[in-house]
């Protein structure tokens, strides 16, 4: 209540403003609490205003594949083509990836770590991801150089690529220099590249440096075959190289996108900065009224098959 005793009419705020406010709530609250407050709030969460940026990366780690598919279908459909950022872990199949690509005309940031996508699928849909500027395909075991080449050829605006792997996921591979070559020959506008634990050589990294002149951050931690000459690195005045020494790699957040990077004209010795770079770089309704062919009860609880009441808080994303 304001000082003069008048109530604020929160239900009269325009949907865009409501969307900005609701973005600070958890996924559970947006889907199950907000629609029950009033019709204007219901319309706001049923439209694109809350779903231009969709981040369900933490929640998707705990859900079943079929549940994840249903959630993506619902939220992306609500975005009405205005989706700008999507973060999700473990896409279960190529159909989900194709659906994302079909609705990606405004997409800028796409994070799909640990997803079950293949080279052939990426080659088929990469042409529909042309607006993407940051891509995360870390821990995607079924893709390689062909997928990266297709991405580079079609995503001409790409400025950030995260392709880190877990050490155990590259056991048995002899070399992944073909991935380094694909990056070098098709992604000249890269400003950020993270390839930690990829089995690449010094020659592969040199090709990347020679062909990506705008590169500002290169993460090669865990790439034990990479041995860069300090004089070579100094030729790239804005470049920061991290690795291959590993110091708290998994604590590094990196850049979520390349729109808010801060350039640097300084050089950080590549074998001394591990663990330092990246810090600070990272951002009453009826069933008939429900527009996604789901009842509110279905979305509230039954939507999450196998919902564990004892660990309910663990099943939902945390509130900001």
XYZ file of C-alpha atoms in Angstrom:
320
model
C 0.000 0.000 0.000
C 1.289 3.449 -0.904
C 1.652 6.294 1.629
C -1.546 8.044 0.523
C -3.539 4.909 1.305
C -4.224 3.918 -2.297
C -3.676 0.333 -3.380
C -1.445 -0.458 -6.304
C -3.317 -2.125 -9.140
C -0.912 -4.926 -9.855
C -3.501 -6.623 -12.054
C -3.477 -3.623 -14.401
C 0.227 -3.777 -15.236
C 0.952 -4.442 -18.890
C 1.944 -8.048 -19.694
C 5.514 -7.059 -20.597
C 6.049 -5.565 -17.136
C 4.470 -8.581 -15.467
C 6.764 -10.844 -17.465
C 9.836 -9.017 -16.197
C 8.605 -9.363 -12.607
C 7.625 -13.025 -12.885
C 11.020 -13.956 -14.309
C 12.359 -13.644 -10.750
C 10.104 -16.457 -9.551
C 10.698 -20.186 -9.687
C 9.288 -22.334 -12.456
C 6.814 -23.889 -10.018
C 5.501 -20.514 -8.906
C 5.091 -19.216 -12.443
C 3.185 -22.283 -13.608
C 1.050 -23.039 -10.571
C 0.682 -19.975 -8.354
C 0.629 -16.949 -10.639
C -2.217 -18.199 -12.904
C -4.501 -18.518 -9.861
C -4.128 -14.898 -8.740
C -6.111 -13.091 -11.443
C -6.967 -13.301 -15.131
C -4.401 -10.709 -16.229
C -1.612 -12.629 -14.496
C -2.900 -15.845 -16.043
C -2.741 -14.258 -19.503
C 0.791 -13.019 -18.836
C 2.168 -16.466 -18.004
C 0.183 -18.127 -20.798
C 1.684 -15.786 -23.404
C 5.250 -15.076 -24.525
C 6.026 -12.458 -21.887
C 7.612 -14.890 -19.390
C 9.160 -17.228 -21.934
C 11.578 -15.231 -24.041
C 14.336 -16.573 -21.796
C 13.776 -20.183 -20.694
C 16.248 -21.615 -18.203
C 15.271 -25.058 -16.943
C 18.807 -26.421 -16.888
C 18.787 -27.301 -13.203
C 15.232 -28.667 -13.185
C 15.804 -30.802 -16.296
C 18.621 -32.701 -14.575
C 16.063 -34.340 -12.276
C 13.111 -35.090 -14.556
C 12.174 -37.975 -16.794
C 12.727 -37.676 -20.584
C 9.030 -37.695 -21.424
C 8.374 -35.010 -18.825
C 11.147 -32.849 -20.237
C 9.683 -33.211 -23.727
C 6.266 -32.059 -22.534
C 7.685 -29.116 -20.651
C 9.738 -27.934 -23.636
C 6.762 -28.260 -25.957
C 4.613 -26.180 -23.627
C 7.074 -23.415 -22.807
C 8.494 -22.973 -26.309
C 4.977 -22.905 -27.765
C 4.095 -20.160 -25.319
C 7.054 -18.079 -26.476
C 5.335 -17.586 -29.869
C 8.610 -17.320 -31.754
C 10.152 -14.763 -29.383
C 12.497 -17.240 -27.646
C 15.919 -15.627 -27.199
C 17.617 -17.917 -24.685
C 17.145 -21.601 -23.907
C 19.074 -23.565 -21.295
C 18.226 -27.229 -20.829
C 20.228 -30.299 -19.845
C 19.934 -33.741 -21.375
C 17.682 -33.471 -24.400
C 16.480 -37.067 -24.696
C 16.067 -37.331 -28.467
C 16.490 -35.684 -31.858
C 12.804 -34.743 -32.031
C 13.264 -32.296 -29.150
C 16.253 -30.720 -30.876
C 14.324 -30.376 -34.135
C 11.412 -28.763 -32.290
C 13.764 -26.217 -30.744
C 15.264 -25.436 -34.161
C 11.796 -24.958 -35.659
C 11.164 -22.204 -33.105
C 14.614 -20.595 -33.129
C 14.190 -17.601 -35.400
C 14.945 -15.220 -32.511
C 17.192 -17.562 -30.507
C 20.563 -16.137 -29.475
C 21.789 -18.331 -26.620
C 21.373 -22.108 -26.734
C 22.747 -24.348 -23.993
C 22.227 -28.097 -24.467
C 24.805 -29.923 -22.308
C 24.576 -33.727 -21.980
C 22.053 -33.982 -24.801
C 21.415 -37.064 -26.931
C 21.944 -35.443 -30.313
C 23.919 -36.839 -33.239
C 25.980 -35.488 -36.118
C 23.285 -36.305 -38.640
C 20.567 -34.498 -36.693
C 22.718 -31.411 -36.192
C 23.528 -31.350 -39.905
C 19.806 -31.472 -40.699
C 18.693 -28.633 -38.401
C 21.750 -26.344 -38.178
C 20.366 -24.146 -40.943
C 17.480 -23.179 -38.663
C 19.844 -21.982 -35.908
C 21.377 -19.146 -37.914
C 20.643 -16.464 -35.302
C 22.494 -18.257 -32.452
C 25.499 -16.349 -31.056
C 26.371 -18.650 -28.105
C 26.160 -22.444 -28.136
C 26.905 -24.984 -25.406
C 27.187 -28.607 -26.548
C 29.337 -29.810 -23.662
C 29.277 -33.513 -22.741
C 27.350 -34.358 -25.921
C 29.066 -37.666 -26.620
C 27.401 -38.474 -29.928
C 28.525 -35.456 -31.917
C 31.902 -34.619 -33.393
C 33.542 -32.684 -36.201
C 30.648 -33.047 -38.709
C 28.218 -31.418 -36.265
C 30.616 -28.587 -35.416
C 31.298 -27.976 -39.094
C 27.571 -27.755 -39.843
C 27.100 -25.342 -36.951
C 29.973 -23.167 -38.126
C 28.725 -23.045 -41.718
C 25.187 -22.044 -40.780
C 25.644 -20.037 -37.561
C 27.547 -17.113 -39.021
C 26.923 -14.953 -35.943
C 28.417 -17.466 -33.499
C 30.743 -15.741 -31.034
C 30.849 -18.269 -28.186
C 31.205 -22.061 -28.192
C 31.401 -24.317 -25.152
C 32.488 -27.850 -26.026
C 33.943 -29.189 -22.791
C 34.026 -32.896 -22.019
C 34.432 -35.095 -18.967
C 37.777 -36.954 -18.932
C 36.014 -40.318 -18.804
C 33.974 -39.477 -21.900
C 37.054 -39.242 -24.117
C 38.659 -42.464 -22.930
C 39.387 -44.629 -25.936
C 39.579 -41.750 -28.401
C 42.931 -41.154 -30.069
C 42.435 -37.568 -31.173
C 39.772 -34.913 -31.603
C 41.866 -32.620 -33.755
C 39.202 -32.928 -36.436
C 36.917 -30.938 -34.122
C 39.607 -28.272 -33.697
C 39.949 -28.070 -37.489
C 36.183 -27.747 -37.925
C 36.152 -24.881 -35.442
C 39.136 -23.178 -37.076
C 37.748 -23.338 -40.610
C 34.104 -22.410 -39.975
C 33.921 -20.131 -36.895
C 36.065 -17.044 -37.588
C 34.030 -14.694 -35.359
C 34.545 -16.622 -32.123
C 35.366 -14.519 -29.073
C 35.062 -17.311 -26.504
C 35.986 -20.965 -26.927
C 35.939 -23.601 -24.174
C 37.261 -27.035 -25.166
C 38.409 -28.362 -21.798
C 39.436 -32.042 -21.795
C 39.079 -32.328 -25.556
C 41.827 -34.500 -27.044
C 43.369 -31.818 -29.216
C 47.006 -31.062 -29.982
C 49.127 -27.938 -30.101
C 48.739 -27.881 -33.885
C 44.966 -27.894 -33.571
C 44.988 -24.974 -31.158
C 47.410 -23.016 -33.347
C 45.027 -23.401 -36.304
C 42.196 -22.057 -34.170
C 44.278 -19.050 -33.121
C 45.312 -18.330 -36.691
C 41.763 -18.494 -38.039
C 39.840 -16.886 -35.179
C 41.512 -13.466 -34.839
C 38.792 -12.047 -32.552
C 39.256 -14.727 -29.903
C 39.488 -13.310 -26.381
C 39.061 -16.364 -24.139
C 40.416 -19.835 -24.865
C 39.925 -22.554 -22.247
C 42.114 -25.617 -22.896
C 42.257 -26.972 -19.362
C 42.843 -30.682 -19.342
C 44.086 -30.653 -22.947
C 47.383 -32.215 -21.933
C 48.815 -32.413 -25.461
C 48.624 -28.649 -25.879
C 51.888 -26.830 -25.250
C 51.710 -23.241 -26.419
C 54.738 -21.040 -26.820
C 54.389 -17.896 -24.754
C 55.714 -15.728 -27.571
C 53.021 -17.088 -29.881
C 50.252 -16.284 -27.419
C 51.573 -12.753 -26.923
C 50.902 -12.045 -30.587
C 47.207 -12.017 -29.728
C 46.998 -8.981 -27.465
C 43.394 -9.479 -26.337
C 43.621 -13.222 -25.794
C 43.419 -14.947 -22.419
C 44.376 -18.624 -22.454
C 43.363 -20.843 -19.547
C 45.048 -24.221 -19.066
C 46.039 -26.888 -19.610
C 46.736 -26.880 -15.852
C 43.474 -27.692 -14.042
C 42.644 -25.718 -10.918
C 38.987 -25.926 -9.845
C 37.755 -26.211 -13.418
C 34.207 -27.079 -12.454
C 33.985 -23.890 -10.425
C 34.481 -21.793 -13.525
C 31.240 -20.357 -14.883
C 32.614 -18.944 -18.107
C 30.438 -16.652 -20.210
C 26.737 -17.372 -20.632
C 26.785 -15.294 -23.776
C 29.032 -12.939 -25.681
C 26.941 -9.802 -25.378
C 28.468 -8.523 -22.141
C 32.111 -9.514 -22.394
C 34.775 -7.053 -21.365
C 37.822 -6.929 -23.555
C 41.344 -6.937 -22.254
C 44.573 -5.809 -23.814
C 46.607 -7.593 -21.185
C 48.175 -11.040 -21.438
C 47.765 -13.619 -18.712
C 50.402 -16.335 -18.771
C 48.559 -19.412 -19.954
C 49.966 -21.766 -17.363
C 49.271 -19.518 -14.393
C 45.732 -18.209 -14.771
C 43.786 -21.454 -14.373
C 40.917 -20.856 -11.976
C 40.939 -17.075 -12.344
C 39.437 -16.226 -15.712
C 35.662 -16.373 -15.991
C 34.796 -15.051 -12.564
C 32.404 -12.154 -13.127
C 31.636 -13.014 -16.745
C 28.594 -14.568 -16.501
C 22.463 -14.027 -16.341
C -8.508 -19.239 -9.606
C -8.286 -20.752 -13.143
C -10.487 -23.457 -14.662
C -9.311 -26.388 -16.735
C -10.942 -24.749 -19.749
C -8.813 -21.632 -19.279
C -5.565 -23.584 -19.479
C -4.322 -23.049 -23.026
C -1.790 -25.849 -23.227
C -4.213 -28.767 -23.188
C -3.150 -29.434 -19.609
C -5.271 -29.025 -16.497
C -3.790 -26.841 -13.787
C -3.630 -29.874 -11.517
C -1.741 -31.760 -14.222
C 0.840 -29.019 -14.454
C 0.989 -28.540 -10.707
C 1.723 -32.097 -9.637
C 0.784 -34.849 -12.047
C 2.828 -33.129 -14.740
C 5.867 -34.339 -12.854
C 5.469 -38.101 -12.982
C 7.078 -39.750 -10.020
C 7.090 -36.541 -8.016
C 8.759 -37.335 -4.718
C 6.960 -35.508 -1.932
C 9.805 -36.146 0.467
C 12.232 -34.405 -1.860
C 9.810 -31.963 -3.413
C 12.056 -28.952 -3.064
C 14.814 -30.805 -4.870
C 12.527 -31.444 -7.859
C 11.894 -27.789 -8.634
C 14.320 -25.037 -9.657
C 15.377 -22.836 -6.791
C 13.919 -19.370 -6.504
C 16.402 -16.597 -7.295
